[in-house]
GROMACS .gro file of C-alpha atoms in nm:
model
  175
    1UNK     CA    1  12.438  -7.159  -2.105
    2UNK     CA    2  12.505  -6.840  -2.236
    3UNK     CA    3  12.716  -6.774  -2.523
    4UNK     CA    4  13.013  -6.614  -2.380
    5UNK     CA    5  13.258  -6.456  -2.612
    6UNK     CA    6  13.555  -6.667  -2.662
    7UNK     CA    7  13.873  -6.538  -2.521
    8UNK     CA    8  14.119  -6.448  -2.784
    9UNK     CA    9  14.445  -6.587  -2.697
   10UNK     CA   10  14.753  -6.416  -2.828
   11UNK     CA   11  15.006  -6.628  -2.997
   12UNK     CA   12  15.316  -6.679  -2.794
   13UNK     CA   13  15.622  -6.583  -2.986
   14UNK     CA   14  15.923  -6.798  -2.961
   15UNK     CA   15  16.153  -6.595  -2.732
   16UNK     CA   16  16.481  -6.725  -2.856
   17UNK     CA   17  16.800  -6.517  -2.837
   18UNK     CA   18  17.074  -6.561  -3.093
   19UNK     CA   19  17.404  -6.581  -2.903
   20UNK     CA   20  17.630  -6.618  -3.205
   21UNK     CA   21  17.757  -6.262  -3.182
   22UNK     CA   22  17.815  -6.296  -2.807
   23UNK     CA   23  18.028  -6.607  -2.858
   24UNK     CA   24  18.240  -6.427  -3.117
   25UNK     CA   25  18.295  -6.130  -2.887
   26UNK     CA   26  18.385  -6.356  -2.595
   27UNK     CA   27  18.645  -6.542  -2.802
   28UNK     CA   28  18.792  -6.212  -2.917
   29UNK     CA   29  18.817  -6.095  -2.556
   30UNK     CA   30  18.982  -6.420  -2.448
   31UNK     CA   31  19.239  -6.389  -2.725
   32UNK     CA   32  19.299  -6.022  -2.640
   33UNK     CA   33  19.362  -6.093  -2.272
   34UNK     CA   34  19.586  -6.392  -2.346
   35UNK     CA   35  19.794  -6.175  -2.579
   36UNK     CA   36  19.822  -5.882  -2.336
   37UNK     CA   37  19.924  -6.114  -2.051
   38UNK     CA   38  20.196  -6.266  -2.269
   39UNK     CA   39  20.325  -5.924  -2.374
   40UNK     CA   40  20.321  -5.796  -2.015
   41UNK     CA   41  20.564  -6.064  -1.896
   42UNK     CA   42  20.911  -5.919  -1.830
   43UNK     CA   43  21.167  -6.002  -2.095
   44UNK     CA   44  21.537  -6.024  -2.019
   45UNK     CA   45  21.853  -6.058  -2.221
   46UNK     CA   46  22.109  -6.321  -2.134
   47UNK     CA   47  22.434  -6.191  -1.990
   48UNK     CA   48  22.741  -6.366  -2.126
   49UNK     CA   49  23.030  -6.357  -1.884
   50UNK     CA   50  23.371  -6.502  -1.965
   51UNK     CA   51  23.446  -6.840  -1.815
   52UNK     CA   52  23.813  -6.773  -1.762
   53UNK     CA   53  24.069  -6.500  -1.809
   54UNK     CA   54  24.085  -6.151  -1.669
   55UNK     CA   55  23.746  -6.009  -1.578
   56UNK     CA   56  23.702  -5.638  -1.524
   57UNK     CA   57  23.400  -5.534  -1.321
   58UNK     CA   58  23.264  -5.184  -1.329
   59UNK     CA   59  22.937  -5.003  -1.265
   60UNK     CA   60  22.765  -5.168  -1.563
   61UNK     CA   61  22.890  -5.524  -1.520
   62UNK     CA   62  23.185  -5.750  -1.582
   63UNK     CA   63  23.383  -5.758  -1.905
   64UNK     CA   64  23.665  -5.983  -2.018
   65UNK     CA   65  23.966  -5.750  -2.047
   66UNK     CA   66  24.095  -5.951  -2.343
   67UNK     CA   67  23.811  -5.801  -2.550
   68UNK     CA   68  23.889  -5.436  -2.467
   69UNK     CA   69  24.067  -5.220  -2.726
   70UNK     CA   70  24.123  -4.853  -2.643
   71UNK     CA   71  24.187  -4.576  -2.896
   72UNK     CA   72  24.322  -4.244  -2.765
   73UNK     CA   73  24.282  -3.944  -2.998
   74UNK     CA   74  24.508  -3.639  -2.967
   75UNK     CA   75  24.585  -3.326  -3.168
   76UNK     CA   76  24.759  -3.331  -3.508
   77UNK     CA   77  24.579  -3.655  -3.609
   78UNK     CA   78  24.773  -3.849  -3.346
   79UNK     CA   79  24.632  -4.190  -3.241
   80UNK     CA   80  24.758  -4.416  -2.962
   81UNK     CA   81  24.605  -4.760  -2.910
   82UNK     CA   82  24.640  -5.040  -2.657
   83UNK     CA   83  24.466  -5.371  -2.594
   84UNK     CA   84  24.338  -5.480  -2.256
   85UNK     CA   85  24.373  -5.259  -1.952
   86UNK     CA   86  24.638  -4.988  -1.929
   87UNK     CA   87  24.789  -5.123  -1.606
   88UNK     CA   88  24.811  -5.474  -1.759
   89UNK     CA   89  24.806  -5.436  -2.139
   90UNK     CA   90  24.798  -5.742  -2.364
   91UNK     CA   91  25.051  -5.578  -2.593
   92UNK     CA   92  25.253  -5.256  -2.592
   93UNK     CA   93  25.076  -4.938  -2.689
   94UNK     CA   94  25.110  -4.829  -3.051
   95UNK     CA   95  25.102  -4.500  -3.234
   96UNK     CA   96  24.901  -4.501  -3.553
   97UNK     CA   97  24.769  -4.281  -3.831
   98UNK     CA   98  24.435  -4.257  -4.003
   99UNK     CA   99  24.374  -4.451  -4.320
  100UNK     CA  100  24.357  -4.793  -4.473
  101UNK     CA  101  24.710  -4.899  -4.377
  102UNK     CA  102  24.699  -4.734  -4.035
  103UNK     CA  103  24.423  -4.757  -3.778
  104UNK     CA  104  24.185  -4.949  -4.006
  105UNK     CA  105  24.434  -5.233  -4.045
  106UNK     CA  106  24.496  -5.239  -3.667
  107UNK     CA  107  24.123  -5.249  -3.593
  108UNK     CA  108  24.068  -5.537  -3.837
  109UNK     CA  109  24.362  -5.734  -3.691
  110UNK     CA  110  24.255  -5.668  -3.332
  111UNK     CA  111  23.893  -5.765  -3.401
  112UNK     CA  112  24.011  -6.084  -3.573
  113UNK     CA  113  24.234  -6.173  -3.276
  114UNK     CA  114  23.955  -6.105  -3.026
  115UNK     CA  115  23.701  -6.305  -3.231
  116UNK     CA  116  23.943  -6.599  -3.244
  117UNK     CA  117  23.993  -6.572  -2.867
  118UNK     CA  118  23.616  -6.560  -2.808
  119UNK     CA  119  23.564  -6.862  -3.032
  120UNK     CA  120  23.834  -7.051  -2.841
  121UNK     CA  121  23.655  -6.995  -2.509
  122UNK     CA  122  23.319  -7.094  -2.657
  123UNK     CA  123  23.164  -6.751  -2.721
  124UNK     CA  124  23.194  -6.706  -3.099
  125UNK     CA  125  22.962  -6.405  -3.116
  126UNK     CA  126  23.174  -6.188  -2.884
  127UNK     CA  127  23.386  -5.936  -3.071
  128UNK     CA  128  23.598  -5.641  -2.971
  129UNK     CA  129  23.480  -5.375  -2.728
  130UNK     CA  130  23.638  -5.052  -2.850
  131UNK     CA  131  23.671  -4.754  -2.618
  132UNK     CA  132  23.731  -4.427  -2.804
  133UNK     CA  133  23.879  -4.149  -2.590
  134UNK     CA  134  23.919  -3.814  -2.767
  135UNK     CA  135  24.138  -3.568  -2.579
  136UNK     CA  136  24.043  -3.204  -2.540
  137UNK     CA  137  24.303  -3.120  -2.805
  138UNK     CA  138  24.158  -3.354  -3.070
  139UNK     CA  139  23.918  -3.214  -3.325
  140UNK     CA  140  23.571  -3.325  -3.432
  141UNK     CA  141  23.698  -3.450  -3.770
  142UNK     CA  142  23.920  -3.705  -3.594
  143UNK     CA  143  23.624  -3.836  -3.396
  144UNK     CA  144  23.410  -3.866  -3.710
  145UNK     CA  145  23.698  -4.040  -3.891
  146UNK     CA  146  23.739  -4.298  -3.614
  147UNK     CA  147  23.361  -4.358  -3.606
  148UNK     CA  148  23.377  -4.419  -3.982
  149UNK     CA  149  23.652  -4.674  -3.919
  150UNK     CA  150  23.423  -4.849  -3.666
  151UNK     CA  151  23.153  -4.874  -3.933
  152UNK     CA  152  23.397  -4.996  -4.198
  153UNK     CA  153  23.543  -5.261  -3.965
  154UNK     CA  154  23.190  -5.360  -3.854
  155UNK     CA  155  23.270  -5.313  -3.485
  156UNK     CA  156  22.935  -5.355  -3.309
  157UNK     CA  157  23.034  -5.255  -2.956
  158UNK     CA  158  23.212  -4.926  -2.902
  159UNK     CA  159  23.185  -4.631  -2.669
  160UNK     CA  160  23.305  -4.272  -2.667
  161UNK     CA  161  23.447  -4.172  -2.330
  162UNK     CA  162  23.581  -3.823  -2.266
  163UNK     CA  163  23.758  -3.895  -1.938
  164UNK     CA  164  24.130  -3.963  -1.941
  165UNK     CA  165  24.313  -4.131  -1.657
  166UNK     CA  166  24.644  -3.970  -1.557
  167UNK     CA  167  24.826  -4.277  -1.696
  168UNK     CA  168  24.657  -4.230  -2.035
  169UNK     CA  169  24.750  -3.862  -2.040
  170UNK     CA  170  25.114  -3.961  -1.972
  171UNK     CA  171  25.094  -4.223  -2.249
  172UNK     CA  172  24.969  -3.963  -2.499
  173UNK     CA  173  25.241  -3.720  -2.397
  174UNK     CA  174  25.514  -3.983  -2.433
  175UNK     CA  175  25.413  -4.107  -2.781
   0.00000   0.00000   0.00000
């Protein structure tokens, strides 16, 4: 037998892959997708409708007319207010003046009355809905003053509407 050269065998390296980083990335992706799916779900706000009483429905929904308080602004610092709807007011319309003893006092009293009413029907968080209607004759200062009164009285829901009904125009002219 001949002396044949011995074959040199190469050492086999241990072909092991470390998957620690892959596991971390996969968990991060799972968490990311779970979070994005949760955030993509539509959220809605509950709509509280009154259980009883007068309900006024308009283009944006239904509102209990007992919560509505309207302030009409005219020239010469003239203010006329009424509660509820004009064709069925909760109380007679009143003329008022700006200041602590005028419109501010009326707003506080009205908001207190409406909050007590809302608490009585089981909706303690519902306060007054104030509609501010400046006439074309009123000035910007009057509007700013009434908005300051809203902030002082902590009225959360109010709206400025520049459309007068014919009945409201007659009411302003008569007061």
